[in-house]
Amino acid sequence: CSSRSRQGGVMEALLSESVAHLCARGKGILAADESPGTLGKRLKNTPQLRHLENAEETRRQWREILLTSDTGSCFGGVILHEETLLQSTKEGKAFVECLRERGILPGVKVDQGLEPVGEETVTKGLDTLSERCAAYREQGARFAKWRAALKVSDVLPSRECVEQNAEQLARYAKVCQEQGLVPIVEPEILITSDYGMARSRDVSTLVLREVFKRLAAHGVDLKTCLLKPQMVMPGSESAEKASAQEVARATLDVFDECLTDDLAGVFFLSGGLTEEQATVNLNELNLAAKERYAARGGQPWKLSFSFGRALQASVLKMWRGRPENAEACRAQSLRLAKANSSACEGEYNPPHPSPSDAGSTLVETFRGHSGAA
């Protein structure tokens, strides 16, 4: 018993140290955990990159640019795919070590993709999760991410789907904490639909209430747990549009109904927003939160970013698979990181570093039923 107690104490200390680092002022998380399949589709769908083969070496070269950019002042962590966790630079330095040198914690995507259940999905990977988390920790990971994907229509998500995914997220989070990894809980409300603002708010409330109910039931310590939600906003196919102020107000309204104050932090997904809009929305969220919670002594949760496409899209186009473009790509990666670092303190000032031709949608339609991450 004493040995088990000591082990538990070590894990608790590790979790507390990791979450404090991830939630430091001005810090966010880069989501670079795309599966090989998702990254392959992204290459195919980007005209500048269609000539590239979706091979492990291509993916390694791309990840090297992201993971050797000088972004330690902006990123507390980077979420990696398990393939990347064991990869190295061309010179042989482990990516995990590259991140550590920059003061960035390595994290890892631990779910194994989506599994269809009728029109909806659950997430695979719980059966082997504990052993894999222990191995990932030994390989240098300090936090983890599990994604649920919830499809929205007039009748979806179903109650059963919401409950199943919330249960999986809670079980995952508990296992992670037992293995010393800070869990990022991601119940993504898929944006690829025509629902309006009111429906977005209703579904977000339904999902988050159930998630927090299940987290409590499984004894997950929210002080060392992070939430990665979608901002409350209309679907990408909706005629209804929402300003950054409307998104911020609706999102905080939902959080006030569903989140408890002991949650360590909220790290938003960018969910198809353009690079600029993701930054603007995050900035407005923090400005609105400062005003809303001033009388309570400050906002109860850190509101930051865990963006993927909104931190990578223009860099990926700039790369074109050419080694001579690497330095320009690293510089652009840093510019995007700095803009979002400022936004998570409500201190972003335009112009945005995203190129003028990058205003087109970053919505991807293959992230629901295909099993891609």
Short mmCIF file of C-alpha atoms in Angstrom, two decimals:
data_model
loop_
_atom_site.label_atom_id
_atom_site.label_comp_id
_atom_site.label_asym_id
_atom_site.label_seq_id
_atom_site.Cartn_x
_atom_site.Cartn_y
_atom_site.Cartn_z
CA CYS A 1 0.00 0.00 0.00
CA SER A 2 2.79 2.43 0.88
CA SER A 3 4.48 1.74 -2.48
CA ARG A 4 1.22 2.38 -4.31
CA SER A 5 0.71 5.55 -2.27
CA ARG A 6 4.20 6.80 -3.14
CA GLN A 7 3.56 6.06 -6.82
CA GLY A 8 0.30 7.99 -6.63
CA GLY A 9 2.10 10.92 -5.04
CA VAL A 10 4.70 10.94 -7.80
CA MET A 11 1.99 10.95 -10.46
CA GLU A 12 0.08 13.76 -8.73
CA ALA A 13 3.23 15.88 -8.55
CA LEU A 14 3.97 15.20 -12.22
CA LEU A 15 0.41 16.15 -13.21
CA SER A 16 0.50 19.37 -11.17
CA GLU A 17 3.85 20.40 -12.66
CA SER A 18 2.70 19.65 -16.21
CA VAL A 19 -0.64 21.45 -15.95
CA ALA A 20 1.00 24.54 -14.44
CA HIS A 21 3.37 24.65 -17.42
CA LEU A 22 0.58 24.19 -19.96
CA CYS A 23 -1.55 26.89 -18.33
CA ALA A 24 1.22 29.48 -17.96
CA ARG A 25 0.49 33.06 -18.98
CA GLY A 26 0.52 33.61 -22.74
CA LYS A 27 0.91 29.92 -23.51
CA GLY A 28 -1.22 27.70 -25.74
CA ILE A 29 -0.93 24.28 -27.36
CA LEU A 30 -0.12 23.43 -30.97
CA ALA A 31 -2.18 20.48 -32.24
CA ALA A 32 0.16 18.64 -34.63
CA ASP A 33 -1.34 15.20 -34.07
CA GLU A 34 -2.96 14.60 -37.45
CA SER A 35 -3.03 10.94 -38.37
CA PRO A 36 -1.14 9.86 -41.51
CA GLY A 37 -4.51 9.59 -43.29
CA THR A 38 -5.63 13.10 -42.36
CA LEU A 39 -2.29 14.66 -43.25
CA GLY A 40 -2.35 12.81 -46.58
CA LYS A 41 -5.77 14.24 -47.42
CA ARG A 42 -4.54 17.69 -46.42
CA LEU A 43 -1.60 17.38 -48.82
CA LYS A 44 -3.92 16.21 -51.60
CA ASN A 45 -6.35 19.08 -50.97
CA THR A 46 -3.63 21.77 -51.05
CA PRO A 47 -2.66 22.64 -54.64
CA GLN A 48 0.91 23.57 -53.65
CA LEU A 49 1.43 20.12 -52.10
CA ARG A 50 -0.37 17.66 -54.38
CA HIS A 51 2.92 16.50 -55.86
CA LEU A 52 4.10 15.16 -52.48
CA GLU A 53 3.79 11.50 -51.56
CA ASN A 54 2.09 10.82 -48.21
CA ALA A 55 5.08 8.85 -46.92
CA GLU A 56 6.50 8.77 -43.39
CA GLU A 57 9.56 10.76 -44.50
CA THR A 58 7.35 13.50 -45.98
CA ARG A 59 5.42 13.73 -42.72
CA ARG A 60 8.67 13.74 -40.72
CA GLN A 61 10.06 16.62 -42.78
CA TRP A 62 6.88 18.64 -42.23
CA ARG A 63 6.81 17.95 -38.48
CA GLU A 64 10.49 18.92 -38.21
CA ILE A 65 9.62 22.42 -39.39
CA LEU A 66 6.88 22.79 -36.78
CA LEU A 67 8.85 21.26 -33.92
CA THR A 68 12.07 23.19 -34.51
CA SER A 69 10.41 26.60 -34.80
CA ASP A 70 11.35 28.99 -31.99
CA THR A 71 7.88 28.98 -30.40
CA GLY A 72 8.74 28.20 -26.77
CA SER A 73 7.53 31.61 -25.60
CA CYS A 74 4.06 30.87 -27.03
CA PHE A 75 3.48 27.11 -26.76
CA GLY A 76 3.35 25.30 -23.45
CA GLY A 77 2.85 22.02 -25.28
CA VAL A 78 2.55 20.35 -28.67
CA ILE A 79 0.22 17.39 -29.28
CA LEU A 80 1.95 14.75 -31.39
CA HIS A 81 0.77 11.68 -33.24
CA GLU A 82 2.41 8.54 -31.84
CA GLU A 83 4.38 8.28 -35.10
CA THR A 84 5.98 11.67 -34.38
CA LEU A 85 6.70 10.93 -30.72
CA LEU A 86 9.50 8.57 -31.77
CA GLN A 87 10.79 10.51 -34.79
CA SER A 88 13.91 12.69 -35.01
CA THR A 89 15.34 15.55 -37.06
CA LYS A 90 17.38 14.88 -40.17
CA GLU A 91 20.48 15.19 -37.96
CA GLY A 92 19.16 12.56 -35.54
CA LYS A 93 17.93 14.65 -32.60
CA ALA A 94 14.70 13.29 -31.14
CA PHE A 95 11.71 15.59 -31.65
CA VAL A 96 10.87 15.19 -27.96
CA GLU A 97 14.29 16.63 -27.12
CA CYS A 98 13.81 19.50 -29.60
CA LEU A 99 10.63 20.46 -27.76
CA ARG A 100 12.20 20.15 -24.30
CA GLU A 101 15.05 22.48 -25.35
CA ARG A 102 12.41 25.08 -26.22
CA GLY A 103 10.56 24.63 -22.92
CA ILE A 104 7.63 22.88 -24.64
CA LEU A 105 5.98 19.77 -23.21
CA PRO A 106 5.36 16.88 -25.62
CA GLY A 107 1.83 15.49 -25.65
CA VAL A 108 0.29 12.64 -27.60
CA LYS A 109 -3.01 11.79 -29.26
CA VAL A 110 -4.10 8.54 -27.60
CA ASP A 111 -7.43 7.79 -29.26
CA GLN A 112 -7.36 5.46 -32.25
CA GLY A 113 -9.90 7.17 -34.47
CA LEU A 114 -13.66 7.07 -34.90
CA GLU A 115 -15.97 4.10 -35.24
CA PRO A 116 -19.39 4.51 -36.88
CA VAL A 117 -22.51 3.75 -34.86
CA GLY A 118 -25.39 4.33 -37.26
CA GLU A 119 -25.18 7.95 -38.39
CA GLU A 120 -22.92 8.84 -35.46
CA THR A 121 -19.55 7.80 -34.02
CA VAL A 122 -17.76 6.71 -30.89
CA THR A 123 -13.98 6.69 -30.43
CA LYS A 124 -11.68 3.67 -30.37
CA GLY A 125 -8.72 2.92 -28.10
CA LEU A 126 -9.85 2.42 -24.50
CA ASP A 127 -8.99 -1.29 -24.36
CA THR A 128 -5.22 -0.71 -24.63
CA LEU A 129 -5.10 2.82 -23.21
CA SER A 130 -3.45 2.22 -19.84
CA GLU A 131 -0.47 0.31 -21.24
CA ARG A 132 -0.03 2.80 -24.07
CA CYS A 133 -0.14 5.78 -21.70
CA ALA A 134 2.57 4.23 -19.54
CA ALA A 135 4.73 3.72 -22.63
CA TYR A 136 4.07 7.25 -23.92
CA ARG A 137 5.08 8.69 -20.55
CA GLU A 138 8.36 6.76 -20.67
CA GLN A 139 8.90 8.11 -24.21
CA GLY A 140 8.60 11.67 -22.90
CA ALA A 141 4.91 12.59 -23.20
CA ARG A 142 3.47 14.67 -20.36
CA PHE A 143 -0.12 15.10 -21.53
CA ALA A 144 -2.60 13.39 -23.85
CA LYS A 145 -5.64 14.10 -26.02
CA TRP A 146 -8.76 12.10 -26.86
CA ARG A 147 -11.24 13.37 -29.46
CA ALA A 148 -14.93 12.62 -29.64
CA ALA A 149 -16.78 13.90 -32.72
CA LEU A 150 -20.48 14.77 -32.45
CA LYS A 151 -22.54 15.31 -35.57
CA VAL A 152 -25.27 17.98 -35.36
CA SER A 153 -28.65 18.17 -37.11
CA ASP A 154 -32.20 18.87 -35.99
CA VAL A 155 -32.24 15.48 -34.22
CA LEU A 156 -28.54 14.75 -33.70
CA PRO A 157 -26.58 14.15 -31.59
CA SER A 158 -28.72 11.46 -30.02
CA ARG A 159 -28.85 11.16 -26.24
CA GLU A 160 -27.20 7.74 -26.50
CA CYS A 161 -24.31 9.12 -28.56
CA VAL A 162 -23.75 11.99 -26.15
CA GLU A 163 -23.72 9.61 -23.18
CA GLN A 164 -21.42 7.07 -24.85
CA ASN A 165 -18.87 9.68 -25.88
CA ALA A 166 -18.96 11.44 -22.50
CA GLU A 167 -18.39 8.10 -20.77
CA GLN A 168 -15.42 7.33 -23.03
CA LEU A 169 -13.91 10.77 -22.42
CA ALA A 170 -14.24 10.36 -18.65
CA ARG A 171 -12.73 6.86 -18.63
CA TYR A 172 -9.86 8.08 -20.79
CA ALA A 173 -9.21 11.06 -18.50
CA LYS A 174 -9.09 8.89 -15.40
CA VAL A 175 -6.64 6.42 -16.99
CA CYS A 176 -4.40 9.28 -18.12
CA GLN A 177 -4.22 10.77 -14.64
CA GLU A 178 -3.41 7.37 -13.15
CA GLN A 179 -0.50 7.16 -15.60
CA GLY A 180 0.78 10.70 -14.97
CA LEU A 181 -0.50 12.31 -18.18
CA VAL A 182 -2.63 15.47 -18.09
CA PRO A 183 -5.78 14.64 -20.11
CA ILE A 184 -7.17 16.99 -22.73
CA VAL A 185 -10.86 16.19 -23.10
CA GLU A 186 -12.10 17.05 -26.61
CA PRO A 187 -15.85 16.71 -27.29
CA GLU A 188 -15.84 18.29 -30.76
CA ILE A 189 -19.16 19.59 -32.06
CA LEU A 190 -18.68 19.07 -35.80
CA ILE A 191 -19.10 22.33 -37.68
CA THR A 192 -19.94 20.76 -41.06
CA SER A 193 -23.69 21.34 -40.94
CA ASP A 194 -26.27 24.09 -41.38
CA TYR A 195 -27.33 24.56 -37.74
CA GLY A 196 -27.68 28.06 -36.34
CA MET A 197 -26.40 29.78 -33.22
CA ALA A 198 -29.27 28.64 -30.99
CA ARG A 199 -28.78 24.99 -31.97
CA SER A 200 -25.03 25.28 -31.40
CA ARG A 201 -25.63 26.62 -27.92
CA ASP A 202 -28.18 23.91 -27.07
CA VAL A 203 -25.96 21.07 -28.28
CA SER A 204 -22.85 22.49 -26.59
CA THR A 205 -24.76 22.73 -23.30
CA LEU A 206 -26.12 19.19 -23.62
CA VAL A 207 -22.70 17.73 -24.41
CA LEU A 208 -20.65 19.63 -21.82
CA ARG A 209 -23.15 18.94 -19.02
CA GLU A 210 -22.90 15.23 -19.72
CA VAL A 211 -19.12 15.29 -20.01
CA PHE A 212 -18.69 17.02 -16.65
CA LYS A 213 -21.23 14.70 -15.04
CA ARG A 214 -19.21 11.69 -16.21
CA LEU A 215 -15.86 13.24 -15.24
CA ALA A 216 -17.19 13.67 -11.70
CA ALA A 217 -18.59 10.14 -11.62
CA HIS A 218 -15.18 8.69 -12.53
CA GLY A 219 -13.32 10.80 -9.98
CA VAL A 220 -11.30 12.80 -12.52
CA ASP A 221 -9.35 15.59 -10.81
CA LEU A 222 -10.36 18.69 -12.75
CA LYS A 223 -7.42 20.66 -11.32
CA THR A 224 -5.18 18.59 -13.60
CA CYS A 225 -7.58 18.24 -16.55
CA LEU A 226 -8.00 20.41 -19.65
CA LEU A 227 -11.03 20.90 -21.91
CA LYS A 228 -10.74 21.34 -25.70
CA PRO A 229 -14.17 22.49 -26.95
CA GLN A 230 -15.56 24.09 -30.06
CA MET A 231 -16.54 27.75 -29.72
CA VAL A 232 -20.31 28.22 -29.82
CA MET A 233 -21.05 29.35 -33.37
CA PRO A 234 -23.23 28.49 -36.38
CA GLY A 235 -22.36 25.52 -38.59
CA SER A 236 -20.20 26.15 -41.64
CA GLU A 237 -23.17 25.63 -44.01
CA SER A 238 -25.53 27.94 -42.13
CA ALA A 239 -26.76 31.19 -43.62
CA GLU A 240 -26.53 32.67 -40.13
CA LYS A 241 -23.26 34.40 -39.26
CA ALA A 242 -22.01 35.40 -35.83
CA SER A 243 -19.60 38.15 -34.85
CA ALA A 244 -16.64 37.46 -32.57
CA GLN A 245 -18.54 39.26 -29.79
CA GLU A 246 -21.60 37.03 -30.26
CA VAL A 247 -19.43 33.90 -30.28
CA ALA A 248 -17.70 34.99 -27.08
CA ARG A 249 -20.93 35.82 -25.27
CA ALA A 250 -22.66 32.57 -26.23
CA THR A 251 -19.61 30.45 -25.41
CA LEU A 252 -19.20 31.98 -21.95
CA ASP A 253 -22.95 31.59 -21.31
CA VAL A 254 -22.60 27.85 -21.97
CA PHE A 255 -19.48 27.61 -19.80
CA ASP A 256 -21.27 29.33 -16.92
CA GLU A 257 -23.97 26.66 -17.12
CA CYS A 258 -21.70 23.63 -17.50
CA LEU A 259 -18.14 24.14 -16.26
CA THR A 260 -16.95 24.04 -12.67
CA ASP A 261 -14.40 26.53 -11.39
CA ASP A 262 -11.80 23.88 -10.51
CA LEU A 263 -11.18 22.98 -14.18
CA ALA A 264 -7.55 23.87 -14.95
CA GLY A 265 -8.07 25.40 -18.36
CA VAL A 266 -9.95 25.61 -21.65
CA PHE A 267 -7.96 25.25 -24.87
CA PHE A 268 -10.21 25.89 -27.87
CA LEU A 269 -10.03 23.97 -31.12
CA SER A 270 -10.11 26.13 -34.24
CA GLY A 271 -12.65 23.90 -36.00
CA GLY A 272 -12.45 25.22 -39.55
CA LEU A 273 -12.10 28.92 -38.70
CA THR A 274 -9.58 30.84 -40.78
CA GLU A 275 -6.25 31.59 -39.12
CA GLU A 276 -7.30 35.19 -38.53
CA GLN A 277 -10.82 34.46 -37.30
CA ALA A 278 -9.56 31.89 -34.78
CA THR A 279 -7.23 34.52 -33.30
CA VAL A 280 -9.87 37.27 -33.31
CA ASN A 281 -12.46 35.01 -31.64
CA LEU A 282 -9.99 33.90 -28.96
CA ASN A 283 -9.02 37.49 -28.24
CA GLU A 284 -12.66 38.51 -27.92
CA LEU A 285 -13.35 35.57 -25.60
CA ASN A 286 -10.62 36.74 -23.24
CA LEU A 287 -11.73 40.37 -23.37
CA ALA A 288 -15.33 39.31 -22.63
CA ALA A 289 -14.20 36.98 -19.81
CA LYS A 290 -12.15 39.70 -18.13
CA GLU A 291 -15.19 41.96 -18.07
CA ARG A 292 -17.69 39.25 -17.09
CA TYR A 293 -15.69 37.79 -14.21
CA ALA A 294 -14.03 40.94 -12.84
CA ALA A 295 -16.37 41.02 -9.85
CA ARG A 296 -15.45 37.40 -9.04
CA GLY A 297 -11.77 38.23 -8.80
CA GLY A 298 -10.95 37.11 -12.33
CA GLN A 299 -12.00 34.44 -14.78
CA PRO A 300 -12.22 30.93 -13.30
CA TRP A 301 -10.44 29.15 -16.19
CA LYS A 302 -7.57 29.93 -18.48
CA LEU A 303 -8.96 30.47 -22.00
CA SER A 304 -6.34 29.59 -24.56
CA PHE A 305 -5.80 27.76 -27.85
CA SER A 306 -5.09 24.26 -29.02
CA PHE A 307 -5.26 25.06 -32.72
CA GLY A 308 -4.20 22.77 -35.55
CA ARG A 309 -5.16 24.14 -38.96
CA ALA A 310 -5.23 27.75 -37.68
CA LEU A 311 -1.54 27.45 -36.77
CA GLN A 312 -0.46 25.38 -39.76
CA ALA A 313 -2.42 26.21 -42.92
CA SER A 314 -0.36 29.12 -44.25
CA VAL A 315 2.89 27.47 -43.11
CA LEU A 316 2.00 24.27 -44.97
CA LYS A 317 1.26 26.19 -48.19
CA MET A 318 4.51 28.12 -47.83
CA TRP A 319 6.53 24.90 -47.40
CA ARG A 320 5.65 23.28 -50.77
CA GLY A 321 7.80 20.32 -49.72
CA ARG A 322 11.00 22.29 -50.42
CA PRO A 323 13.85 22.30 -47.86
CA GLU A 324 14.88 25.81 -48.90
CA ASN A 325 11.53 27.13 -47.61
CA ALA A 326 12.04 25.75 -44.09
CA GLU A 327 13.36 28.95 -42.49
CA ALA A 328 10.56 31.09 -43.93
CA CYS A 329 8.09 28.50 -42.63
CA ARG A 330 9.59 28.61 -39.14
CA ALA A 331 9.33 32.40 -39.15
CA GLN A 332 5.66 32.23 -40.18
CA SER A 333 4.98 29.58 -37.53
CA LEU A 334 6.40 31.95 -34.90
CA ARG A 335 4.33 34.89 -36.17
CA LEU A 336 1.11 32.85 -35.91
CA ALA A 337 2.11 31.59 -32.46
CA LYS A 338 2.77 35.12 -31.20
CA ALA A 339 -0.60 36.39 -32.47
CA ASN A 340 -2.45 33.67 -30.58
CA SER A 341 -0.27 34.02 -27.50
CA SER A 342 -1.38 37.66 -27.34
CA ALA A 343 -5.01 36.67 -27.96
CA CYS A 344 -5.11 34.30 -25.00
CA GLU A 345 -4.45 37.37 -22.83
CA GLY A 346 -6.89 39.60 -24.74
CA GLU A 347 -3.95 41.62 -26.07
CA TYR A 348 -3.99 40.81 -29.81
CA ASN A 349 -3.61 43.75 -32.18
CA PRO A 350 -3.98 43.45 -35.98
CA PRO A 351 -2.76 43.10 -38.65
CA HIS A 352 -2.81 39.34 -38.54
CA PRO A 353 0.23 37.45 -39.89
CA SER A 354 -1.94 35.20 -42.04
CA PRO A 355 -1.33 35.96 -45.76
CA SER A 356 -3.99 37.94 -47.62
CA ASP A 357 -4.88 34.87 -49.69
CA ALA A 358 -5.49 32.72 -46.60
CA GLY A 359 -9.01 33.93 -45.86
CA SER A 360 -10.71 30.96 -47.45
CA THR A 361 -12.35 28.36 -45.26
CA LEU A 362 -10.28 25.76 -43.40
CA VAL A 363 -13.31 23.50 -42.92
CA GLU A 364 -12.55 19.86 -43.69
CA THR A 365 -15.36 17.44 -44.49
CA PHE A 366 -13.42 14.21 -43.87
CA ARG A 367 -13.07 14.45 -40.08
CA GLY A 368 -16.36 12.84 -39.07
CA HIS A 369 -17.03 9.21 -40.00
CA SER A 370 -13.79 8.36 -41.79
CA GLY A 371 -11.86 7.55 -38.62
CA ALA A 372 -9.30 10.21 -39.44
CA ALA A 373 -8.05 12.37 -36.59
#
